[in-house]
mmCIF file of C-alpha atoms in Angstrom:
data_model
loop_
_atom_site.group_PDB
_atom_site.id
_atom_site.type_symbol
_atom_site.label_atom_id
_atom_site.label_comp_id
_atom_site.label_asym_id
_atom_site.label_seq_id
_atom_site.Cartn_x
_atom_site.Cartn_y
_atom_site.Cartn_z
ATOM 1 C CA UNK A 27 -26.792 -22.532 22.607
ATOM 2 C CA UNK A 28 -25.396 -20.202 25.222
ATOM 3 C CA UNK A 29 -21.973 -20.170 23.464
ATOM 4 C CA UNK A 30 -23.625 -19.309 20.137
ATOM 5 C CA UNK A 31 -25.532 -16.437 21.766
ATOM 6 C CA UNK A 32 -22.349 -15.107 23.408
ATOM 7 C CA UNK A 33 -20.420 -15.364 20.100
ATOM 8 C CA UNK A 34 -23.255 -13.620 18.229
ATOM 9 C CA UNK A 35 -23.447 -10.816 20.797
ATOM 10 C CA UNK A 36 -19.660 -10.400 20.749
ATOM 11 C CA UNK A 37 -19.667 -10.263 16.943
ATOM 12 C CA UNK A 38 -22.444 -7.669 16.898
ATOM 13 C CA UNK A 39 -20.614 -5.557 19.498
ATOM 14 C CA UNK A 40 -17.436 -5.602 17.394
ATOM 15 C CA UNK A 41 -19.420 -4.711 14.253
ATOM 16 C CA UNK A 42 -21.168 -1.754 15.862
ATOM 17 C CA UNK A 43 -17.919 -0.537 17.473
ATOM 18 C CA UNK A 44 -16.121 -0.606 14.110
ATOM 19 C CA UNK A 45 -19.065 1.112 12.410
ATOM 20 C CA UNK A 46 -19.011 3.882 15.015
ATOM 21 C CA UNK A 47 -15.234 4.355 14.699
ATOM 22 C CA UNK A 48 -15.149 4.380 10.898
ATOM 23 C CA UNK A 49 -18.141 6.685 10.619
ATOM 24 C CA UNK A 50 -16.170 9.281 12.566
ATOM 25 C CA UNK A 51 -13.240 9.284 10.093
ATOM 26 C CA UNK A 52 -13.537 12.039 7.503
ATOM 27 C CA UNK A 53 -12.912 10.883 3.945
ATOM 28 C CA UNK A 54 -12.435 12.578 0.587
ATOM 29 C CA UNK A 55 -12.363 11.377 -3.034
ATOM 30 C CA UNK A 56 -8.907 10.458 -4.376
ATOM 31 C CA UNK A 57 -8.088 9.649 -8.002
ATOM 32 C CA UNK A 58 -6.332 6.285 -8.355
ATOM 33 C CA UNK A 59 -5.070 4.212 -11.274
ATOM 34 C CA UNK A 60 -7.481 1.584 -12.577
ATOM 35 C CA UNK A 61 -4.588 -0.500 -13.962
ATOM 36 C CA UNK A 62 -0.820 -0.268 -14.496
ATOM 37 C CA UNK A 63 0.323 2.833 -16.408
ATOM 38 C CA UNK A 64 3.605 2.987 -18.329
ATOM 39 C CA UNK A 65 5.872 6.002 -18.041
ATOM 40 C CA UNK A 66 5.107 8.545 -20.773
ATOM 41 C CA UNK A 67 1.496 7.427 -21.273
ATOM 42 C CA UNK A 68 -1.078 10.153 -21.778
ATOM 43 C CA UNK A 69 -3.773 9.394 -19.198
ATOM 44 C CA UNK A 70 -7.434 8.922 -20.189
ATOM 45 C CA UNK A 71 -10.566 8.636 -18.047
ATOM 46 C CA UNK A 72 -10.532 4.836 -18.576
ATOM 47 C CA UNK A 73 -7.196 4.699 -16.730
ATOM 48 C CA UNK A 74 -8.648 6.172 -13.539
ATOM 49 C CA UNK A 75 -11.051 5.437 -10.676
ATOM 50 C CA UNK A 76 -12.200 7.451 -7.649
ATOM 51 C CA UNK A 77 -11.939 5.977 -4.160
ATOM 52 C CA UNK A 78 -12.804 7.482 -0.782
ATOM 53 C CA UNK A 79 -9.767 7.730 1.479
ATOM 54 C CA UNK A 80 -9.206 9.202 4.945
ATOM 55 C CA UNK A 81 -8.487 12.922 4.710
ATOM 56 C CA UNK A 82 -5.082 12.650 6.363
ATOM 57 C CA UNK A 83 -3.773 10.284 3.629
ATOM 58 C CA UNK A 84 -2.052 12.374 0.978
ATOM 59 C CA UNK A 85 -4.112 15.429 1.808
ATOM 60 C CA UNK A 86 -3.377 18.222 -0.632
ATOM 61 C CA UNK A 87 -0.947 16.222 -2.772
ATOM 62 C CA UNK A 88 -3.434 13.967 -4.556
ATOM 63 C CA UNK A 89 -6.103 14.716 -7.160
ATOM 64 C CA UNK A 90 -9.770 14.700 -6.188
ATOM 65 C CA UNK A 91 -11.429 14.626 -9.639
ATOM 66 C CA UNK A 92 -10.726 12.562 -12.744
ATOM 67 C CA UNK A 93 -10.984 15.661 -14.944
ATOM 68 C CA UNK A 94 -7.904 17.079 -13.173
ATOM 69 C CA UNK A 95 -5.774 14.173 -14.446
ATOM 70 C CA UNK A 96 -7.101 13.360 -17.934
ATOM 71 C CA UNK A 97 -4.602 14.431 -20.581
ATOM 72 C CA UNK A 98 -1.609 14.480 -18.227
ATOM 73 C CA UNK A 99 1.434 12.235 -18.716
ATOM 74 C CA UNK A 100 2.669 9.504 -16.345
ATOM 75 C CA UNK A 101 6.167 10.543 -15.217
ATOM 76 C CA UNK A 102 7.105 7.020 -14.060
ATOM 77 C CA UNK A 103 5.606 3.529 -14.312
ATOM 78 C CA UNK A 104 2.599 3.579 -11.951
ATOM 79 C CA UNK A 105 1.038 0.423 -10.515
ATOM 80 C CA UNK A 106 -2.684 -0.347 -10.438
ATOM 81 C CA UNK A 107 -4.529 1.090 -7.436
ATOM 82 C CA UNK A 108 -1.977 3.832 -6.777
ATOM 83 C CA UNK A 109 -3.292 7.188 -5.520
ATOM 84 C CA UNK A 110 -2.216 9.823 -8.060
ATOM 85 C CA UNK A 111 0.024 12.352 -6.404
ATOM 86 C CA UNK A 112 0.869 15.555 -8.295
ATOM 87 C CA UNK A 113 4.506 14.432 -8.583
ATOM 88 C CA UNK A 114 3.527 11.275 -10.516
ATOM 89 C CA UNK A 115 1.977 13.078 -13.490
ATOM 90 C CA UNK A 116 3.086 15.979 -15.646
ATOM 91 C CA UNK A 117 1.518 18.260 -18.171
ATOM 92 C CA UNK A 118 1.619 17.467 -21.868
ATOM 93 C CA UNK A 119 4.135 19.912 -23.281
ATOM 94 C CA UNK A 120 2.856 22.632 -25.572
ATOM 95 C CA UNK A 121 4.392 22.885 -29.013
ATOM 96 C CA UNK A 122 6.442 26.109 -29.005
ATOM 97 C CA UNK A 123 5.430 28.783 -31.508
ATOM 98 C CA UNK A 124 6.880 28.196 -35.001
ATOM 99 C CA UNK A 125 7.788 24.586 -34.114
ATOM 100 C CA UNK A 126 6.479 21.405 -35.740
ATOM 101 C CA UNK A 127 6.268 17.862 -34.343
ATOM 102 C CA UNK A 128 8.173 15.081 -36.123
ATOM 103 C CA UNK A 129 8.483 11.388 -35.318
ATOM 104 C CA UNK A 130 12.259 10.939 -35.447
ATOM 105 C CA UNK A 131 14.331 7.713 -35.477
ATOM 106 C CA UNK A 132 16.817 7.959 -32.635
ATOM 107 C CA UNK A 133 19.787 6.307 -31.020
ATOM 108 C CA UNK A 134 21.582 7.051 -27.810
ATOM 109 C CA UNK A 135 20.298 6.971 -24.254
ATOM 110 C CA UNK A 136 16.632 7.979 -24.312
ATOM 111 C CA UNK A 137 15.229 5.810 -21.509
ATOM 112 C CA UNK A 138 15.265 8.689 -19.025
ATOM 113 C CA UNK A 139 13.740 11.318 -21.333
ATOM 114 C CA UNK A 140 10.287 12.617 -20.383
ATOM 115 C CA UNK A 141 7.783 14.714 -22.306
ATOM 116 C CA UNK A 142 8.840 18.327 -21.912
ATOM 117 C CA UNK A 143 12.583 17.622 -21.742
ATOM 118 C CA UNK A 144 14.697 19.656 -24.148
ATOM 119 C CA UNK A 145 17.429 17.970 -26.187
ATOM 120 C CA UNK A 146 19.764 18.670 -29.079
ATOM 121 C CA UNK A 147 19.610 16.439 -32.158
ATOM 122 C CA UNK A 148 22.854 15.717 -33.987
ATOM 123 C CA UNK A 149 23.971 13.664 -36.984
ATOM 124 C CA UNK A 150 25.671 10.513 -35.605
ATOM 125 C CA UNK A 151 27.715 9.898 -38.775
ATOM 126 C CA UNK A 152 29.367 13.285 -38.365
ATOM 127 C CA UNK A 153 29.783 12.673 -34.612
ATOM 128 C CA UNK A 154 31.783 9.529 -35.310
ATOM 129 C CA UNK A 155 34.089 11.425 -37.669
ATOM 130 C CA UNK A 156 34.509 14.732 -35.849
ATOM 131 C CA UNK A 157 32.794 14.592 -32.457
ATOM 132 C CA UNK A 158 29.294 15.576 -31.407
ATOM 133 C CA UNK A 159 30.380 18.867 -29.842
ATOM 134 C CA UNK A 160 30.887 20.408 -33.300
ATOM 135 C CA UNK A 161 27.865 22.656 -33.885
ATOM 136 C CA UNK A 162 28.172 22.174 -37.656
ATOM 137 C CA UNK A 163 26.640 18.708 -37.144
ATOM 138 C CA UNK A 164 23.719 19.956 -35.083
ATOM 139 C CA UNK A 165 20.410 19.113 -36.767
ATOM 140 C CA UNK A 166 18.308 20.852 -34.105
ATOM 141 C CA UNK A 167 19.809 22.906 -31.304
ATOM 142 C CA UNK A 168 16.553 22.727 -29.372
ATOM 143 C CA UNK A 169 14.042 19.913 -29.649
ATOM 144 C CA UNK A 170 11.237 19.304 -27.129
ATOM 145 C CA UNK A 171 10.297 15.707 -26.285
ATOM 146 C CA UNK A 172 6.552 15.399 -26.969
ATOM 147 C CA UNK A 173 5.937 11.781 -25.972
ATOM 148 C CA UNK A 174 7.523 8.430 -25.084
ATOM 149 C CA UNK A 175 9.845 6.477 -27.355
ATOM 150 C CA UNK A 176 8.461 3.461 -29.211
ATOM 151 C CA UNK A 177 9.822 0.653 -31.342
ATOM 152 C CA UNK A 178 8.526 0.707 -34.926
ATOM 153 C CA UNK A 179 7.027 -2.633 -35.959
ATOM 154 C CA UNK A 180 8.218 -2.327 -39.570
ATOM 155 C CA UNK A 181 11.955 -1.792 -39.096
ATOM 156 C CA UNK A 182 12.542 -2.343 -35.363
ATOM 157 C CA UNK A 183 14.041 1.140 -34.955
ATOM 158 C CA UNK A 184 13.278 3.314 -31.958
ATOM 159 C CA UNK A 185 11.569 6.628 -32.642
ATOM 160 C CA UNK A 186 10.282 9.496 -30.520
ATOM 161 C CA UNK A 187 8.136 12.559 -31.272
ATOM 162 C CA UNK A 188 9.999 15.868 -31.008
ATOM 163 C CA UNK A 189 8.935 19.457 -31.596
ATOM 164 C CA UNK A 190 11.601 21.288 -33.623
ATOM 165 C CA UNK A 191 11.735 24.757 -35.173
ATOM 166 C CA UNK A 192 10.859 25.053 -38.863
ATOM 167 C CA UNK A 193 14.447 25.655 -39.951
ATOM 168 C CA UNK A 194 15.702 22.561 -38.119
ATOM 169 C CA UNK A 195 12.809 20.456 -39.418
ATOM 170 C CA UNK A 196 14.304 20.468 -42.937
ATOM 171 C CA UNK A 197 17.699 19.233 -41.686
ATOM 172 C CA UNK A 198 16.066 16.563 -39.510
ATOM 173 C CA UNK A 199 13.857 15.347 -42.368
ATOM 174 C CA UNK A 200 16.837 15.145 -44.719
ATOM 175 C CA UNK A 201 18.811 13.132 -42.170
ATOM 176 C CA UNK A 202 15.819 10.888 -41.524
ATOM 177 C CA UNK A 203 15.284 10.225 -45.247
ATOM 178 C CA UNK A 204 18.915 9.206 -45.728
ATOM 179 C CA UNK A 205 18.410 6.575 -42.986
ATOM 180 C CA UNK A 206 20.675 8.479 -40.603
ATOM 181 C CA UNK A 207 19.725 7.773 -37.008
ATOM 182 C CA UNK A 208 19.612 10.849 -34.792
ATOM 183 C CA UNK A 209 21.663 11.029 -31.590
ATOM 184 C CA UNK A 210 19.897 12.685 -28.670
ATOM 185 C CA UNK A 211 21.803 14.830 -26.154
ATOM 186 C CA UNK A 212 20.036 16.242 -23.087
ATOM 187 C CA UNK A 213 20.025 20.026 -22.723
ATOM 188 C CA UNK A 214 17.871 20.312 -19.603
ATOM 189 C CA UNK A 215 14.919 18.683 -17.880
ATOM 190 C CA UNK A 216 11.707 20.641 -17.556
ATOM 191 C CA UNK A 217 11.723 21.361 -13.850
ATOM 192 C CA UNK A 218 8.094 22.489 -13.945
ATOM 193 C CA UNK A 219 6.792 19.178 -15.240
ATOM 194 C CA UNK A 220 4.461 17.818 -12.616
#
């Protein structure tokens, strides 16, 4: 009985010591992922949870309210339970004035493209014949990536939404209708994304 009493007293002492120590640590709300998020996903409130974390952990570089994150885009694949740092999410790009958004079948290396990146769209058939550097084969000199690439269930082709100017839209639509796949060439990354 004496051993049980000593063990119980020791346990209670540890409990109260830990309670006193943890009550002295300042915490703040931090937005975290509720589940895994794929790169390029537009984040909704269902994707997020709020957890209390010590102030010193990520202070100033994490979000403190779900409303600050909803509508932003995951810049990389983010695991469940990850605190959302400003560098992990970017703003949804705005459609430039006099531009329209088209879902365009694409080829080429698009795995590293993020929403907000600017690219040039060229006709791959002409590239094969005369080289992609020839501006005569440019379908859109400036196209803004508006979302992640996806594989179409019907034909298995990869497509991606791009904002293009109205003049270029006609050339892109014509190329798309003739089953020409568009080659994507990076112009620049949006350094302000995030």
